[in-house]
XYZ file of C-alpha atoms in Angstrom:
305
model
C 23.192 -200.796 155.573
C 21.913 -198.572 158.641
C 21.941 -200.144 162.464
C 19.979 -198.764 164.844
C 20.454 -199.411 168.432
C 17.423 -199.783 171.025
C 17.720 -199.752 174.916
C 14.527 -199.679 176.596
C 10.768 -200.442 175.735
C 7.466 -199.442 177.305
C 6.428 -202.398 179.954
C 2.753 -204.546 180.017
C 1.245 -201.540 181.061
C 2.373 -199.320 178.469
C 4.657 -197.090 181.121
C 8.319 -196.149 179.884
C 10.980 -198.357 181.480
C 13.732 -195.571 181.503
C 15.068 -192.744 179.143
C 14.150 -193.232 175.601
C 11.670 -195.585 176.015
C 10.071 -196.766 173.464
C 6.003 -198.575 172.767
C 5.350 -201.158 170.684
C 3.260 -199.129 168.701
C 6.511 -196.172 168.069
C 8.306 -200.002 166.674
C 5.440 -200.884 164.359
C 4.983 -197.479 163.387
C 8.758 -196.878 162.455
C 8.849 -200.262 160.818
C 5.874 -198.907 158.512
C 6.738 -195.770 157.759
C 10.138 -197.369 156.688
C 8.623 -200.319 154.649
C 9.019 -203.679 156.724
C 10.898 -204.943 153.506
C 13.936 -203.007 153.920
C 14.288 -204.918 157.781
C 16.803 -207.657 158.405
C 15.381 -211.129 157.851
C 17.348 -214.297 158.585
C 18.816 -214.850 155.140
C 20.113 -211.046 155.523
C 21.936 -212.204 159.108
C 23.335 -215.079 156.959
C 24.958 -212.495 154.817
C 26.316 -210.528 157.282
C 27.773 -213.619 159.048
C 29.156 -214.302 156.012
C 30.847 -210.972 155.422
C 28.263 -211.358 152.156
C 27.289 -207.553 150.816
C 24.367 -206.115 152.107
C 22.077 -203.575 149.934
C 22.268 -199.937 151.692
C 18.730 -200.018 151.935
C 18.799 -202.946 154.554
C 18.021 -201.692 158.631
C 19.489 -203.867 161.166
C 17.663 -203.294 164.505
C 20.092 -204.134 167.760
C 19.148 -204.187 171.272
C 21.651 -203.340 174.130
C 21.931 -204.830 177.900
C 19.344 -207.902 177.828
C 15.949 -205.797 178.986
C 13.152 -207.867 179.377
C 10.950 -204.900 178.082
C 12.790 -206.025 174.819
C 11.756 -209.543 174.939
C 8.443 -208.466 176.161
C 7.462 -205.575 174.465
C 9.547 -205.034 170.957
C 10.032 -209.103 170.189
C 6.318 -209.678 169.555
C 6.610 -206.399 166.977
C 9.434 -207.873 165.407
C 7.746 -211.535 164.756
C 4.866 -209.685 163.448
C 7.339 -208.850 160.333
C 9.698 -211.824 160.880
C 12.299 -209.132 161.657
C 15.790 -210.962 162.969
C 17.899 -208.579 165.123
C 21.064 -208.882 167.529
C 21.159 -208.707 171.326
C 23.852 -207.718 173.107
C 23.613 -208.959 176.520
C 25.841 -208.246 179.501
C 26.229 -210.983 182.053
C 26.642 -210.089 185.558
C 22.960 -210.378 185.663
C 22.570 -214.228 185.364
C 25.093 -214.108 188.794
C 22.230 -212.084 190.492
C 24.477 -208.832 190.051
C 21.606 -206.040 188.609
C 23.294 -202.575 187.395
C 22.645 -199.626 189.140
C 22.659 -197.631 186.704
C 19.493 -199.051 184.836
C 17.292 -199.689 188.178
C 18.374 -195.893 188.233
C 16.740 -195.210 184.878
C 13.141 -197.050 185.918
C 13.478 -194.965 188.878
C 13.795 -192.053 187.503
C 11.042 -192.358 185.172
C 8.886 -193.367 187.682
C 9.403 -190.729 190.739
C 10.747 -187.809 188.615
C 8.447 -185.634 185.802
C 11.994 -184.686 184.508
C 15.800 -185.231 184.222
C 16.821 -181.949 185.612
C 14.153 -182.492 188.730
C 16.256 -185.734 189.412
C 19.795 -184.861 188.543
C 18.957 -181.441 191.336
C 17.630 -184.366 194.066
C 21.153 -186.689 192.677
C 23.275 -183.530 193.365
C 22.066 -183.204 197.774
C 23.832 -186.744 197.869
C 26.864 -185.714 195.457
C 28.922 -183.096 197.283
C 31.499 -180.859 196.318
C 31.193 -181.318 192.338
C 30.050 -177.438 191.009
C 34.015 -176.992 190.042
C 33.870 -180.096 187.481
C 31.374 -177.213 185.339
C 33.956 -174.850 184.600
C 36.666 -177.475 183.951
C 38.384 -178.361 181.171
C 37.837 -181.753 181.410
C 33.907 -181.165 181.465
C 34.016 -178.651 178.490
C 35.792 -181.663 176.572
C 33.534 -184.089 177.627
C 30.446 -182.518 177.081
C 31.551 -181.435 173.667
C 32.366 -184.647 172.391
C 29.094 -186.083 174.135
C 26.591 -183.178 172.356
C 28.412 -183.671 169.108
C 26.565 -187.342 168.934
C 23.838 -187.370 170.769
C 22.500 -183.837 170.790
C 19.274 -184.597 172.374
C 21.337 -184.664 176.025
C 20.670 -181.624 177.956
C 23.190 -180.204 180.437
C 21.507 -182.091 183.572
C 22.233 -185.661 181.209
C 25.533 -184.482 180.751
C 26.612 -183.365 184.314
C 25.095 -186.781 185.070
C 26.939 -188.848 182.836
C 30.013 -187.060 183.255
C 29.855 -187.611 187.409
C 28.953 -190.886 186.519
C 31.527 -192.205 184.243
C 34.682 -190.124 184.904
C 34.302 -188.741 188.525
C 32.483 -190.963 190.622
C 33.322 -194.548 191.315
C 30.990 -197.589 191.423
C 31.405 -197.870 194.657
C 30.014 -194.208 195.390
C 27.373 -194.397 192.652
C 26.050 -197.114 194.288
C 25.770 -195.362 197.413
C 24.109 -192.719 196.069
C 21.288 -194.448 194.066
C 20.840 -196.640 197.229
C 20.106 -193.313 199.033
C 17.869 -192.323 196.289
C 16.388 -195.139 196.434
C 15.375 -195.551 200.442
C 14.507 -191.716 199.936
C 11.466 -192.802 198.410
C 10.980 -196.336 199.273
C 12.135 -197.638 195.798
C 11.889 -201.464 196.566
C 14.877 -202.009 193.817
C 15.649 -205.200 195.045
C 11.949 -206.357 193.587
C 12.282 -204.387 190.542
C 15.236 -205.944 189.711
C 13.520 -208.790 189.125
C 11.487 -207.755 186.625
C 13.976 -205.847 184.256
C 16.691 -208.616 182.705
C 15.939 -211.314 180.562
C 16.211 -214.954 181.892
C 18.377 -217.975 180.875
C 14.926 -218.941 179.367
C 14.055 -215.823 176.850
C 17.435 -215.972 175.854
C 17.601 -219.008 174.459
C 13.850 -218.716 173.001
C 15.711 -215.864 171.043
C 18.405 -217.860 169.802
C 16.073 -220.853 169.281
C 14.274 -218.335 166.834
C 17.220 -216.948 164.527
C 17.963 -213.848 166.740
C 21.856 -213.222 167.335
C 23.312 -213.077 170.954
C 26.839 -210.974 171.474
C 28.842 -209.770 173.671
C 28.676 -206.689 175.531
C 30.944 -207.200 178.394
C 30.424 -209.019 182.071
C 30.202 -205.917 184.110
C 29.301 -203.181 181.681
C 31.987 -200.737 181.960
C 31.864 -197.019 181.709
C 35.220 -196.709 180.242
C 36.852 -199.811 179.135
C 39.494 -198.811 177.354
C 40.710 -197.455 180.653
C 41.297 -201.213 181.648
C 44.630 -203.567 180.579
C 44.156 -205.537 178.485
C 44.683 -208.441 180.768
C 41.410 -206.876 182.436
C 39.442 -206.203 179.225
C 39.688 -209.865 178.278
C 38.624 -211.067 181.563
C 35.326 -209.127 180.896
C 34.817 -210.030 177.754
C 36.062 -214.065 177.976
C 33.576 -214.256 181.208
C 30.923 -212.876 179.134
C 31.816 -215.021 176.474
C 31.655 -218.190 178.409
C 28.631 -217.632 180.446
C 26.356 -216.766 176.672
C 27.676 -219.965 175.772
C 27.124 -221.841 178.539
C 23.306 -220.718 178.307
C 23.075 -220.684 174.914
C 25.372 -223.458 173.411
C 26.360 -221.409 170.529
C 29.545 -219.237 170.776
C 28.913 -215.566 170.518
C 30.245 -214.250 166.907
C 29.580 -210.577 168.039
C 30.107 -207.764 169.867
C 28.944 -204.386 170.769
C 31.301 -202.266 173.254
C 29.891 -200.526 175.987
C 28.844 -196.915 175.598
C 30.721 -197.286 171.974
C 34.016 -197.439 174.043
C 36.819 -199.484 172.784
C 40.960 -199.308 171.620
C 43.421 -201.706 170.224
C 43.778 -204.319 172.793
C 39.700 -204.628 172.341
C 40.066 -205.056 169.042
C 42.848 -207.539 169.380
C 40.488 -209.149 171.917
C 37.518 -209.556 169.493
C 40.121 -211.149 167.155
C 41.367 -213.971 169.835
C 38.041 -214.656 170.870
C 37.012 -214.962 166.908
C 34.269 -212.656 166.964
C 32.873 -211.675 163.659
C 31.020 -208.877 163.611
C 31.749 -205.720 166.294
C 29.401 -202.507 166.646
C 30.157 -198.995 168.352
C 27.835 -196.120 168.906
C 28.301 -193.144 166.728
C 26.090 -190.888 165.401
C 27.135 -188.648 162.612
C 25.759 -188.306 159.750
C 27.906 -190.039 157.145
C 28.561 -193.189 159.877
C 24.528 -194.167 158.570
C 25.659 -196.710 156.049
C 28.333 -199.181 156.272
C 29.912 -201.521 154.051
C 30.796 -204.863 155.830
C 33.432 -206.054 153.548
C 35.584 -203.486 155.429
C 35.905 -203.222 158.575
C 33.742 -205.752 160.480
C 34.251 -204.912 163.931
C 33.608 -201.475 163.479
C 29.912 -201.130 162.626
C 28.474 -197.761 163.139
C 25.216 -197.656 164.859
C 22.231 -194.735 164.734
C 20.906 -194.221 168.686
C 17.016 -195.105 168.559
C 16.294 -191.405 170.196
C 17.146 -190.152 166.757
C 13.662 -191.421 165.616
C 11.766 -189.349 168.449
């Protein structure tokens, strides 16, 4: 079996939401080109519920963070071939707490012509960071980084890295607020227009689609947290799918594919089923899920580009 995992999808008007984005016609097209047989139908999520074997041919489609461009643009796609797919949402957003970070990518797409013309604009706010370059630390982390997603270039990298290991939310916020009122980026509005609703999500659910978890707050680095912390995300996010959905979640995908013992131990109090990282080598493509269910491999979408 080979999982793909989708972010973000071209909006009403056919403009890219963010990074990566994709059209509904790149989704039909894909689906095509790889014969819309071979795509996960609801007898095929029974299976996999079931820990049943699934051929190698199958494609499981999954969609991260709970983008309405998903709902909007790549769900009509999907009923077109009576495709079933998983969703893993992130909750903060039903408490009226939008991320940064993805506001950020809409942003971007919409002010800048390219990553490196942003990340130069990000770097006037971001002082005193040209050492992190030359540092061990960054010559790990951008290693490890181009080794699975080599379509990054050095401005997505410096990025990321400020982002996830130097900076903290508190001071990324600050900055993309700046950003932001630099040119008149009404996020506040926009915000409103990129999450699912309590409504969509239970029209998926209502239609054979599976909801998971993918934390409260979306953490850059997890593992980082106790474990006492880590279940706190992940039993919040938990409780609030359920309270919208009435179904308990029965899967997982970890944020940014990070995740360690005590979130494994986690996934097993909290009886989840089925658990999916990020990865993107080669020989991670298929995956047998009589082994180890809560480590499904997934293929990044940008692969197909």
């Amino acid at each position: 079996m080979k999982t793909l995992m989708f972010h973000r999808f071209h909006d009403a008007h056919n403009k890219p939401t963010g990074q990566g984005s994709f059209s509904a016609n790149d989704l039909d097209n894909f689906i095509k080109r790889e014969g819309e047989e071979k795509f996960f139908k609801i007898d095929d999520i029974n299976k996999l519920k079931n820990k049943e074997s699934i051929p190698f041919s199958k494609i499981l489609l999954t969609f991260d963070d709970g983008l309405n461009s998903q709902y909007e643009t790549a769900k009509p796609v999907l009923d077109k071939y009576k495709i079933k797919s998983f969703w893993f949402i992130y909750t903060k957003i039903f408490e009226n707490n939008f991320d940064f970070n993805e506001l950020l990518n809409f942003f971007i797409t919409r002010y800048y012509s390219n990553f490196d013309n942003f990340f130069n604009k990000f770097l006037l706010f971001c002082k005193d960071v040209e050492h992190y370059w030359g540092s061990n630390d960054y010559k790990i982390y951008s290693k490890n980084l181009y080794s699975k997603f080599n379509f990054y270039s050095e401005s997505d990298m410096r990025f990321r890295f400020l982002r996830n290991r130097i900076l903290s939310n508190e001071k990324f916020q600050e900055i993309v607020i700046k950003l932001f009122e630099s040119e008149d980026f009404k996020h506040i509005d926009i915000s409103k227009k990129l999450w699912l609703n309590e409504y969509k999500l239970k029209h998926l659910v209502d239609q054979g689609h599976e909801i998971g978890l993918h934390s409260h707050n979306h953490p850059y680095l997890i593992s980082k947290y106790s474990k006492s912390k880590q279940f706190d995300e992940y039993k919040t996010n938990f409780d609030i799918l359920k309270s919208i959905t009435n179904i308990k979640p029965i899967s997982v995908a970890y944020p940014l594919g990070i995740y360690n013992n005590d979130t494994l131990a986690i996934m097993n109090e909290l009886k989840i089923k089925i658990g999916f990282k990020s990865t993107c080598h080669a020989n991670d493509e298929f995956f047998n899920p009589l082994t180890d269910n809560l480590l499904f491999p997934r293929i990044d979408s940008a692969f197909l580009k």
